[in-house]
Tab-separated table of C-alpha atoms in Angstrom:
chain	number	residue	atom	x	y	z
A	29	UNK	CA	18.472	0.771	0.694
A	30	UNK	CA	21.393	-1.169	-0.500
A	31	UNK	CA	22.741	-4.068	1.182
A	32	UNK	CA	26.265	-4.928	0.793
A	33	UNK	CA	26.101	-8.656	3.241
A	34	UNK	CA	27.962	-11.206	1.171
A	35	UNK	CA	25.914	-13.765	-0.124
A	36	UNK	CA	22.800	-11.834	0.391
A	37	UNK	CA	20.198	-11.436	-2.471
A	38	UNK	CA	17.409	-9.165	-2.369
A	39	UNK	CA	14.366	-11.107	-2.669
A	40	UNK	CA	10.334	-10.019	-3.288
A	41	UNK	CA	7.777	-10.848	-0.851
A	42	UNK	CA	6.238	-12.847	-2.757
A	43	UNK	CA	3.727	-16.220	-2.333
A	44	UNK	CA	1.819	-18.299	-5.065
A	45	UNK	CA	-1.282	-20.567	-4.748
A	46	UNK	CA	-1.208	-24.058	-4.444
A	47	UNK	CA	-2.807	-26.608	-7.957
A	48	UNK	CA	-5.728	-27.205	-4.773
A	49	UNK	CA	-5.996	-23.719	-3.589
A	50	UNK	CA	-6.799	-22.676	-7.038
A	51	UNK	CA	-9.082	-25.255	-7.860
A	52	UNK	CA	-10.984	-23.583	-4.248
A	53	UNK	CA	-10.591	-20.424	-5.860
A	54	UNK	CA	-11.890	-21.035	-9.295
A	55	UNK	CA	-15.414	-22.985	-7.191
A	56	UNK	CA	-15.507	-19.583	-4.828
A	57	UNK	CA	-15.591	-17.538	-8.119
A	58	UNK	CA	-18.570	-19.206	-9.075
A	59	UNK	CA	-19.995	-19.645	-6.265
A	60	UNK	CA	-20.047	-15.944	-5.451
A	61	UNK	CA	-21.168	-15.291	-8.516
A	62	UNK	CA	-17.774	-12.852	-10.213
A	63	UNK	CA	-18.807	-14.538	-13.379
A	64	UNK	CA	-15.027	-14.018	-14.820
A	65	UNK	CA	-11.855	-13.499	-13.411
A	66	UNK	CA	-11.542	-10.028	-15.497
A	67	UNK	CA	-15.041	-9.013	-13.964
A	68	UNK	CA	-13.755	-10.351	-10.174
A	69	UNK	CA	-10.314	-8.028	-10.952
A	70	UNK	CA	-13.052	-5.120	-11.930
A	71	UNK	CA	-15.016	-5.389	-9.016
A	72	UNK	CA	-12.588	-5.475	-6.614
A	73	UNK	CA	-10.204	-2.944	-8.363
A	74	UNK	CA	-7.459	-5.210	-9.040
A	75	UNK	CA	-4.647	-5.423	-11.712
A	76	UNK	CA	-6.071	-8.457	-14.259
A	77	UNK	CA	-2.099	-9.343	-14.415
A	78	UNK	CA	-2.488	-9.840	-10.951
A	79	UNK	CA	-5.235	-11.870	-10.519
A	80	UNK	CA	-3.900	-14.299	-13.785
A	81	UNK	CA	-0.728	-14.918	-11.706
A	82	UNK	CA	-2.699	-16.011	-8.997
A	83	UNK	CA	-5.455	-18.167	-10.770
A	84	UNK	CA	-2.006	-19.940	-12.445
A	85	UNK	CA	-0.103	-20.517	-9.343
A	86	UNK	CA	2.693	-17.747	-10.514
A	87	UNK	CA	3.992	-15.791	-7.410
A	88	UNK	CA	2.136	-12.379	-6.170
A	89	UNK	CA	2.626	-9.784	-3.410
A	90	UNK	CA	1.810	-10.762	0.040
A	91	UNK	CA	-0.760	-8.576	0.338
A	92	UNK	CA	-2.310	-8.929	-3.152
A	93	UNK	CA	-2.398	-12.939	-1.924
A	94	UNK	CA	-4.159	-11.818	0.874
A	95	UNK	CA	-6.710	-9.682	-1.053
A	96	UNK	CA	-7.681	-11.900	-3.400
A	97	UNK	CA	-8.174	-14.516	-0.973
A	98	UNK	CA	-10.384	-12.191	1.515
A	99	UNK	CA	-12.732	-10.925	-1.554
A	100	UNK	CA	-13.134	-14.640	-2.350
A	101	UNK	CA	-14.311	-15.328	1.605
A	102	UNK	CA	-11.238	-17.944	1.629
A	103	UNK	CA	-8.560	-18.660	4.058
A	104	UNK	CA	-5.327	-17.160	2.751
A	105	UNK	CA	-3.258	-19.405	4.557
A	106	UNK	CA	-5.219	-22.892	2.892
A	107	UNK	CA	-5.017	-21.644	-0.598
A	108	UNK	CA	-1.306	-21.226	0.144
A	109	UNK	CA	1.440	-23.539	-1.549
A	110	UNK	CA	3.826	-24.295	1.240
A	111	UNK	CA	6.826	-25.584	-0.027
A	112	UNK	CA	9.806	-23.712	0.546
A	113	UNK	CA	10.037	-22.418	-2.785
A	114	UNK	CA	6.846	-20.896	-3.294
A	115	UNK	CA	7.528	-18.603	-0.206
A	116	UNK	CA	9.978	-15.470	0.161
A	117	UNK	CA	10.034	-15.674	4.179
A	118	UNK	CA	13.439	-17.219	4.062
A	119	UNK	CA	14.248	-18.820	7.807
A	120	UNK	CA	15.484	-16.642	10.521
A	121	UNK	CA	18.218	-18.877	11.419
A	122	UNK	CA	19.626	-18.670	7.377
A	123	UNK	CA	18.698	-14.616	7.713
A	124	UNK	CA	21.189	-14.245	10.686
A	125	UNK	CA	24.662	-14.189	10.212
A	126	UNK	CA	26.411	-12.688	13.150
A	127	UNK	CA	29.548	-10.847	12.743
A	128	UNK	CA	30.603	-10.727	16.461
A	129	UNK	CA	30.103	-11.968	19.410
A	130	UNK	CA	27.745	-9.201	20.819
A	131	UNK	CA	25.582	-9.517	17.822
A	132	UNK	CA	25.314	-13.345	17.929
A	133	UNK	CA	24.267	-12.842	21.693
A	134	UNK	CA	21.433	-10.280	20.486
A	135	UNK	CA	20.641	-12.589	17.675
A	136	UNK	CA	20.227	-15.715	19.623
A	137	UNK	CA	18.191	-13.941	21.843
A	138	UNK	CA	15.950	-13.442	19.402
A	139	UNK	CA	15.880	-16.738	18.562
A	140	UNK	CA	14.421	-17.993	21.719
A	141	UNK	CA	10.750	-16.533	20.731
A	142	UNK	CA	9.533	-17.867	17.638
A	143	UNK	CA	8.327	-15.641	14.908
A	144	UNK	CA	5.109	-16.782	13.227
A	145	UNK	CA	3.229	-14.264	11.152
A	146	UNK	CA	0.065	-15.598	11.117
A	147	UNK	CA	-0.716	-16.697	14.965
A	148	UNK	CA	-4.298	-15.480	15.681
A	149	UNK	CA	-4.020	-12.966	18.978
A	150	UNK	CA	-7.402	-12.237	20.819
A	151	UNK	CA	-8.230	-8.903	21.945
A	152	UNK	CA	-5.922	-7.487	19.383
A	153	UNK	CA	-5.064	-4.061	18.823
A	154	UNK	CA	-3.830	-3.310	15.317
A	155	UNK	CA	-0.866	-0.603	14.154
A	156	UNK	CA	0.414	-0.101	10.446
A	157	UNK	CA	4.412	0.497	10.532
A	158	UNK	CA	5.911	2.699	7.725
A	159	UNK	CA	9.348	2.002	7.054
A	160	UNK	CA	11.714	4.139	4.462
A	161	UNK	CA	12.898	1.808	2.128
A	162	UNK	CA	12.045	-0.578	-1.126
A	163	UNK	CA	9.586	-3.281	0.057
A	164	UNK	CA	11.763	-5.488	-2.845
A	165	UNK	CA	14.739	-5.163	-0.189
A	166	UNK	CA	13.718	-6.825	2.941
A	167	UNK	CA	15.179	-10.150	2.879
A	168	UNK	CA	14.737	-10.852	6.559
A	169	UNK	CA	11.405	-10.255	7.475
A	170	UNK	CA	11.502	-12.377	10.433
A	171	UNK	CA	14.632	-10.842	12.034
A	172	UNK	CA	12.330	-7.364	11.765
A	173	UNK	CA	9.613	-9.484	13.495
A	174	UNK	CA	12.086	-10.080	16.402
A	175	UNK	CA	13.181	-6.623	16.710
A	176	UNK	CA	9.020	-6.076	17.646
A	177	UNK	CA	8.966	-8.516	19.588
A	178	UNK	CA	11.838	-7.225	21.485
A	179	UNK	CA	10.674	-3.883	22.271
A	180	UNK	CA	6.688	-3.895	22.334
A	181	UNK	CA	6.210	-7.374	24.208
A	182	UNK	CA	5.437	-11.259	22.907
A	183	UNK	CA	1.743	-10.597	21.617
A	184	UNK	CA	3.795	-8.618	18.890
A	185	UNK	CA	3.322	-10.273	15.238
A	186	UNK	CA	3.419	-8.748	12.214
A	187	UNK	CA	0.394	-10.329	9.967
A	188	UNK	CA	0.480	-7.965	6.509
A	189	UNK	CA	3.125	-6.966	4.227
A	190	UNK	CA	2.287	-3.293	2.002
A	191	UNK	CA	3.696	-1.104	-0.367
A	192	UNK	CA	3.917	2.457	0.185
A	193	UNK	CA	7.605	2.319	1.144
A	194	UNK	CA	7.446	-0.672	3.499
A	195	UNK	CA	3.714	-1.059	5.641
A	196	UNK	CA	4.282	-3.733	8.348
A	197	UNK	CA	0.626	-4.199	9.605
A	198	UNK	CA	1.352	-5.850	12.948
A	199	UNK	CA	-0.962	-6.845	15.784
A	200	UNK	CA	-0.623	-7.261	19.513
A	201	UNK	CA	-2.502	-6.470	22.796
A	202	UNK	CA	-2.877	-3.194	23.524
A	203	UNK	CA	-0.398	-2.638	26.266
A	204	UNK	CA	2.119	-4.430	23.841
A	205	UNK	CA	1.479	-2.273	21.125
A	206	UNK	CA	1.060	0.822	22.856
A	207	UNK	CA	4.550	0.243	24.462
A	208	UNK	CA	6.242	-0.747	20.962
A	209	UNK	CA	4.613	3.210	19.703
A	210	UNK	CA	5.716	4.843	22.665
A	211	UNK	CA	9.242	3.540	21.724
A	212	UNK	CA	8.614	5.000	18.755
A	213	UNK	CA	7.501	8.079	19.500
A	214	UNK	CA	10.190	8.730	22.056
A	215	UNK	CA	13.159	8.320	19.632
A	216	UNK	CA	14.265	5.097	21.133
A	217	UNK	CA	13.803	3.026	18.576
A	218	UNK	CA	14.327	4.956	15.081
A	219	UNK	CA	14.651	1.854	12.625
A	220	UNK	CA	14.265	-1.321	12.126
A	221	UNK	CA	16.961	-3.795	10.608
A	222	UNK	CA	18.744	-0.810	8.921
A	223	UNK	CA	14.751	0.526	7.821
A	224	UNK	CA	14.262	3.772	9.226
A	225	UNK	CA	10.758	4.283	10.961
A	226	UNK	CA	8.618	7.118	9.408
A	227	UNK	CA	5.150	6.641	10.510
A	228	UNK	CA	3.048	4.649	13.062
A	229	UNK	CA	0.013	4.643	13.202
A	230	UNK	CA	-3.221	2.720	15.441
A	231	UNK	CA	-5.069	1.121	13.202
A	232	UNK	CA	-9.583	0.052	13.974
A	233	UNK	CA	-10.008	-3.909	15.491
A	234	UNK	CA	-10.676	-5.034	11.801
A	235	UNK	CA	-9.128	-3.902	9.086
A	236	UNK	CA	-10.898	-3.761	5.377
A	237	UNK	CA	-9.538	-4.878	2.305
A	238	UNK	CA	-7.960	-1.074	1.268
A	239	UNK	CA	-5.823	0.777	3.726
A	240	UNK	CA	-7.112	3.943	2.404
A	241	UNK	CA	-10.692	2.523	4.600
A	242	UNK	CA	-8.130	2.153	8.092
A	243	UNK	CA	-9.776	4.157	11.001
A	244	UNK	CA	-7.600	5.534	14.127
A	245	UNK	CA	-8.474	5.120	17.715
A	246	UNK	CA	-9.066	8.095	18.753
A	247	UNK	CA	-7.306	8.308	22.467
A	248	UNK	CA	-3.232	7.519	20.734
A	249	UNK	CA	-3.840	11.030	19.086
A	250	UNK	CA	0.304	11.854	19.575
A	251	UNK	CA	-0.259	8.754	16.317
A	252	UNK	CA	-2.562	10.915	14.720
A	253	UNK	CA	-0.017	13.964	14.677
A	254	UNK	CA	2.499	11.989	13.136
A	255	UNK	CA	0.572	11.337	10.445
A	256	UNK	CA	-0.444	14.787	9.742
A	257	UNK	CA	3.175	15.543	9.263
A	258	UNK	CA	3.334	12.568	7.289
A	259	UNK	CA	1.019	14.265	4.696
A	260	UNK	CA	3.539	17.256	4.608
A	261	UNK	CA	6.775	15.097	4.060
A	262	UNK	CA	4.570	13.521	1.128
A	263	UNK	CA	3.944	16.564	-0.447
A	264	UNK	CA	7.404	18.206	-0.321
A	265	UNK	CA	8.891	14.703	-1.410
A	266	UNK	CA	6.634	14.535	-4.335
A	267	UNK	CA	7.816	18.136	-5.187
A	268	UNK	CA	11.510	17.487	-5.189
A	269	UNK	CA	10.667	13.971	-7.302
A	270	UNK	CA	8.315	16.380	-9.991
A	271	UNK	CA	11.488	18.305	-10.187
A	272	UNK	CA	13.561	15.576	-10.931
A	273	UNK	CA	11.290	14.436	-13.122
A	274	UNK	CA	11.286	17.653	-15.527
A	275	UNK	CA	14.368	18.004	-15.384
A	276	UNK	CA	15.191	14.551	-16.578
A	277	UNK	CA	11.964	14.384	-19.097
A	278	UNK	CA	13.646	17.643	-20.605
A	279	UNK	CA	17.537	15.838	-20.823
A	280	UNK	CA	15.805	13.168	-22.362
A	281	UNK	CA	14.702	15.357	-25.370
A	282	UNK	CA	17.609	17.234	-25.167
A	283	UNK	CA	20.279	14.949	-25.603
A	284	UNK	CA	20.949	11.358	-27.764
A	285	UNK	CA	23.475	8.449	-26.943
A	286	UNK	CA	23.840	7.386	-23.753
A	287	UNK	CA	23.179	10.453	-21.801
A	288	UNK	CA	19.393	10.222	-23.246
A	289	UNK	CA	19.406	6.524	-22.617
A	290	UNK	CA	20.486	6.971	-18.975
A	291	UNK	CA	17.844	9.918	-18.369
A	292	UNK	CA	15.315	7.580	-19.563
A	293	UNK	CA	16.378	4.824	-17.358
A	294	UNK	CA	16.551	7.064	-14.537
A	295	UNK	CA	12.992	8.068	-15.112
A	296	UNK	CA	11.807	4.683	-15.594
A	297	UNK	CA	13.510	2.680	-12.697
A	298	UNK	CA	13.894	5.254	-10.308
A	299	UNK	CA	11.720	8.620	-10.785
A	300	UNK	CA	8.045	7.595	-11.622
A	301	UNK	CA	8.350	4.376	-9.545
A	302	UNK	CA	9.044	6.333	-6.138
A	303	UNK	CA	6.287	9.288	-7.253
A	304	UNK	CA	3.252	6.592	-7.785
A	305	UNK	CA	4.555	4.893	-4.208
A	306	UNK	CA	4.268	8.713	-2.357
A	307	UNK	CA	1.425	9.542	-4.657
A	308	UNK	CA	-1.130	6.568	-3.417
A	309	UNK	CA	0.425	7.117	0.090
A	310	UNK	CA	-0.633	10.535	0.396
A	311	UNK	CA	-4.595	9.397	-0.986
A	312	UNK	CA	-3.976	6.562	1.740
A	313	UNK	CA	-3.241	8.811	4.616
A	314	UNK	CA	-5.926	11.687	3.571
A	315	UNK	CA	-8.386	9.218	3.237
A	316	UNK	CA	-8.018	7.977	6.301
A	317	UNK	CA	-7.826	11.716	7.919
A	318	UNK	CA	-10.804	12.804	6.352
A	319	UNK	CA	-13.320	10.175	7.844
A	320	UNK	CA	-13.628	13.181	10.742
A	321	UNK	CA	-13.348	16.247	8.591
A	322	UNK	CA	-16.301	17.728	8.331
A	323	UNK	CA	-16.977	18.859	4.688
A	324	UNK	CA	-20.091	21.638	3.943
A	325	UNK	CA	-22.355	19.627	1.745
A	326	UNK	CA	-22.819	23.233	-0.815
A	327	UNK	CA	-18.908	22.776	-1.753
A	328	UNK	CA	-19.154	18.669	-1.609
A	329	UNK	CA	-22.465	18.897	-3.791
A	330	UNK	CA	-20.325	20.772	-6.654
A	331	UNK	CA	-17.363	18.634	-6.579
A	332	UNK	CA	-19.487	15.189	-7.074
A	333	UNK	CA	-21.601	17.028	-9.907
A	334	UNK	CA	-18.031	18.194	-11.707
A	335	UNK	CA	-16.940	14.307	-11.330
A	336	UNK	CA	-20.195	12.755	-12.816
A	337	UNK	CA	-20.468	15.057	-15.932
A	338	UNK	CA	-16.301	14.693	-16.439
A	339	UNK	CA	-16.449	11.085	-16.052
A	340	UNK	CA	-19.273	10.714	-19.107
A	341	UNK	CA	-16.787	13.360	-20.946
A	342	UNK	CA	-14.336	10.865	-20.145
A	343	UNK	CA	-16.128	8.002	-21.709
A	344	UNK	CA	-17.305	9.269	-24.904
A	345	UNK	CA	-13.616	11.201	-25.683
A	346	UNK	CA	-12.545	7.287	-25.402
A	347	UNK	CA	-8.636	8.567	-24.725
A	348	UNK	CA	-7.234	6.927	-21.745
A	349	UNK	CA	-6.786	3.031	-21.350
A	350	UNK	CA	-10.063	0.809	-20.727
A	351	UNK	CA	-8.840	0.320	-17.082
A	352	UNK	CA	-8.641	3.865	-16.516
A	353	UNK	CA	-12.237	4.391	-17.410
A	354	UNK	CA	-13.557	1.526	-15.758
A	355	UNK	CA	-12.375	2.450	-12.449
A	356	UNK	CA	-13.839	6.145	-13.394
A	357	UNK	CA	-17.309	4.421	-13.853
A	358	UNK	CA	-17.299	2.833	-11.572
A	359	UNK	CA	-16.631	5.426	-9.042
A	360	UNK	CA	-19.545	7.587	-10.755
A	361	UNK	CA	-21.648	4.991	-10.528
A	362	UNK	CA	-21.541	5.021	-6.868
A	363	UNK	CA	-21.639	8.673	-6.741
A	364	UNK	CA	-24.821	8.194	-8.373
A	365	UNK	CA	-26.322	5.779	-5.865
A	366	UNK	CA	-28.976	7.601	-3.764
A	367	UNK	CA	-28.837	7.278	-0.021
A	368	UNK	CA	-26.093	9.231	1.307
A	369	UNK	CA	-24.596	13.092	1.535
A	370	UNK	CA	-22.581	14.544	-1.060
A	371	UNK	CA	-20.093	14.943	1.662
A	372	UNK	CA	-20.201	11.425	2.562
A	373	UNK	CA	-20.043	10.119	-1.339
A	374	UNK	CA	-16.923	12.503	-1.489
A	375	UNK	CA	-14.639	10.842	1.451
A	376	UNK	CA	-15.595	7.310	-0.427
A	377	UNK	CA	-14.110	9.020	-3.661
A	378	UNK	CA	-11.041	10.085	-1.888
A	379	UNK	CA	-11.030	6.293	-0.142
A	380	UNK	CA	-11.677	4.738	-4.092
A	381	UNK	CA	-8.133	6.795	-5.427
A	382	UNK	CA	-5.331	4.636	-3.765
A	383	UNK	CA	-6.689	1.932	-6.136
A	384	UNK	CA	-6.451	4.006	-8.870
A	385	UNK	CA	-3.128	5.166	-8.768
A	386	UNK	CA	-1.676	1.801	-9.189
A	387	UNK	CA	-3.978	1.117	-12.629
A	388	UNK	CA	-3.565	4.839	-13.956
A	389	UNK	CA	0.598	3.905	-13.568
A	390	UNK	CA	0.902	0.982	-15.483
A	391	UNK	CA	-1.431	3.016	-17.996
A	392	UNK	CA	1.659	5.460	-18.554
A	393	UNK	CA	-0.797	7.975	-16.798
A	394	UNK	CA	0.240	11.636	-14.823
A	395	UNK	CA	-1.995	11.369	-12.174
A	396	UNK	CA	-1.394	14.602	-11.401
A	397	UNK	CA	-2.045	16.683	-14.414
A	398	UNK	CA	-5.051	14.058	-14.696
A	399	UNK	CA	-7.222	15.186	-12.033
A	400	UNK	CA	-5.657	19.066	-12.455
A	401	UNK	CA	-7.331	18.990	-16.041
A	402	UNK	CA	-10.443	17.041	-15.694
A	403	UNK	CA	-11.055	17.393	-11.932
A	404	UNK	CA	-10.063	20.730	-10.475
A	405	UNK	CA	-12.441	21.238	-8.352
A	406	UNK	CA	-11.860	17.844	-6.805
A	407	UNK	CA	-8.192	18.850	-7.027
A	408	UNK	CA	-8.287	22.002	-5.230
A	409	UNK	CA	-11.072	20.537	-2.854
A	410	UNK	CA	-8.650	17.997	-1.681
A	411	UNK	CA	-5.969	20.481	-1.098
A	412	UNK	CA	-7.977	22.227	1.409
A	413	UNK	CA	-8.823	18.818	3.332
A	414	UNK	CA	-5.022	18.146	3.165
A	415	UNK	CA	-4.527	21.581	5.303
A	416	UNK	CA	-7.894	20.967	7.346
A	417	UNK	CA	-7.685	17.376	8.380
């Protein structure tokens, strides 16, 4: 989404710690016994790059902030550095520049209720937003916020920031939220701030650390539809960007000059970027669908065995990245863990993939050719819970 508003840059949502909420980071590392930062980034499946930025006070994603700070049992909000330029929420009244005077009367009127993202509601229901567009090109956050506000009711506030186009995780009472979906779901309101709406769904009371762990409630099940077609958009998406991507990979080889530069550009900036954001939606949104799929334990039983003996195939082979395989290990090692039904260790799998996606792309690594040659089974196992969930 390109935005042509003089004067306007597009700017990351990005936050750093303060020098004192580090220094509470570092004891909380300790204290919870991590050992390391690289073994803390291990554990809870994060980039390392990430978790240096944050341990040095150098800007992160909202939501990586947030992450970090809930795996460490800490307050986001007091680790926070809260000077203005540590902070990418620019002000609403700087954000709004009306252009007329119909749109300074909206504007003003949105004004009057003050936006603050991180006002604890009680009784809360919880939603997750998906909005078409690059989460680097939201510059106005809080004029979004308004927008809710306007059209689901005052108890609207939007508390997390995701990847995966735009996720706006907002919470509200119930009859607030279920009137902002309704909206939704009737066509009457079809974007937000120039974002187009593409999914919405109901989200459980509390929320864990991954969205691919989010549970729906089960009586907004016109929600629970939309995502279902969500899955299919996904998949024909991806096609048309594999396509792309060929096509490109081949002009690349093809050609020299700048023709080969600019294919190479294309498939760097543009091509593989938008494939790993659909690709860890799609494991977000089938993991989430398949927590009431039921799967036959017989089929689930052969899947886990073909991960275990791939991933120790994996690990002596010694081709991909150390990240790579350490997330694989770790994964066995859970499948490993006695206690619960193949079936059950399968849907934590499919949960432990979002994760994944992000370290296998800065690895340089096709996901999907991945899994089709050392997981098929898995691969075409997850097709059919795709088409049954």
């Amino acid at each position: 989404m390109t935005d042509s508003s003089p004067g306007r840059k597009k700017k990351k949502l990005t936050i750093a710690a303060s020098k004192k909420g580090v220094e509470t980071a570092e004891k909380a590392l300790l204290r919870l016994g991590f050992g390391s930062k690289s073994n803390f980034a291990r554990s809870k499946m994060l980039s390392r790059s990430t978790v240096t930025k944050f341990f040095t006070q150098c800007p992160i994603l909202y939501d990586s902030f947030k992450v970090i700070c809930d795996s460490l049992q800490l307050k986001w909000e007091e680790i926070l550095e809260t000077t203005e330029e540590s902070i990418n929420f620019q002000p609403i009244e700087r954000q709004l520049n009306p252009s007329s005077d119909i749109e300074e009367g909206v504007k003003k009127k949105m004004l009057v209720r003050q936006v603050n993202i991180v006002e604890k509601i009680s009784q809360r229901t919880k939603t997750v937003i998906t909005l078409k567009g690059d989460i680097d090109s939201i510059s106005n956050i809080q004029v979004i916020a308004a927008i809710l506000k306007e059209h689901g009711g005052d108890t609207i506030q939007i508390t997390d920031i995701q990847e995966g186009s735009i996720k706006l995780i907002i919470e509200g009472s119930q009859e607030d939220i279920e009137r902002l979906l309704n909206k939704i779901q009737s066509g009457e309101l079809t974007e937000l701030d120039g974002f187009p709406v593409e999914d919405a769904q109901i989200l459980a009371e509390k929320m864990p650390e991954e969205m691919g762990h989010i549970e729906i409630i089960p009586q907004f099940t016109g929600v629970k539809s939309m995502q279902i077609n969500r899955l299919s958009q996904i998949e024909k998406n991806l096609k048309l960007l594999r396509d792309q991507q060929h096509a490109l990979e081949r002009e690349a080889i093809l050609t020299t000059g700048l023709p080969k530069i600019h294919a190479e550009q294309r498939l760097q900036e543009e091509i593989k970027p938008k494939i790993r954001e659909y690709e860890k939606e799609y494991w977000q949104v089938l993991a989430q669908q398949t927590k009431t799929v039921e799967i036959p334990e017989p089929e689930a039983e052969i899947i886990v065995a073909e991960i275990v003996e791939e991933v120790g195939q994996i690990e002596v082979q010694r081709q991909y990245p150390d990240e790579v395989v350490q997330i694989l290990q770790e994964i066995r090692d859970k499948l490993n863990q006695p206690g619960q039904t193949a079936a059950a260790k399968l849907k934590g799998v499919i949960s432990s993939i979002p994760p994944f996606i992000g370290i296998s792309y800065e690895a340089e690594l096709d996901t999907e050719n991945f899994f089709q040659r050392h997981f098929p089974t898995f691969q075409k196992g997850v097709k059919a819970l795709a088409k049954k969930s």
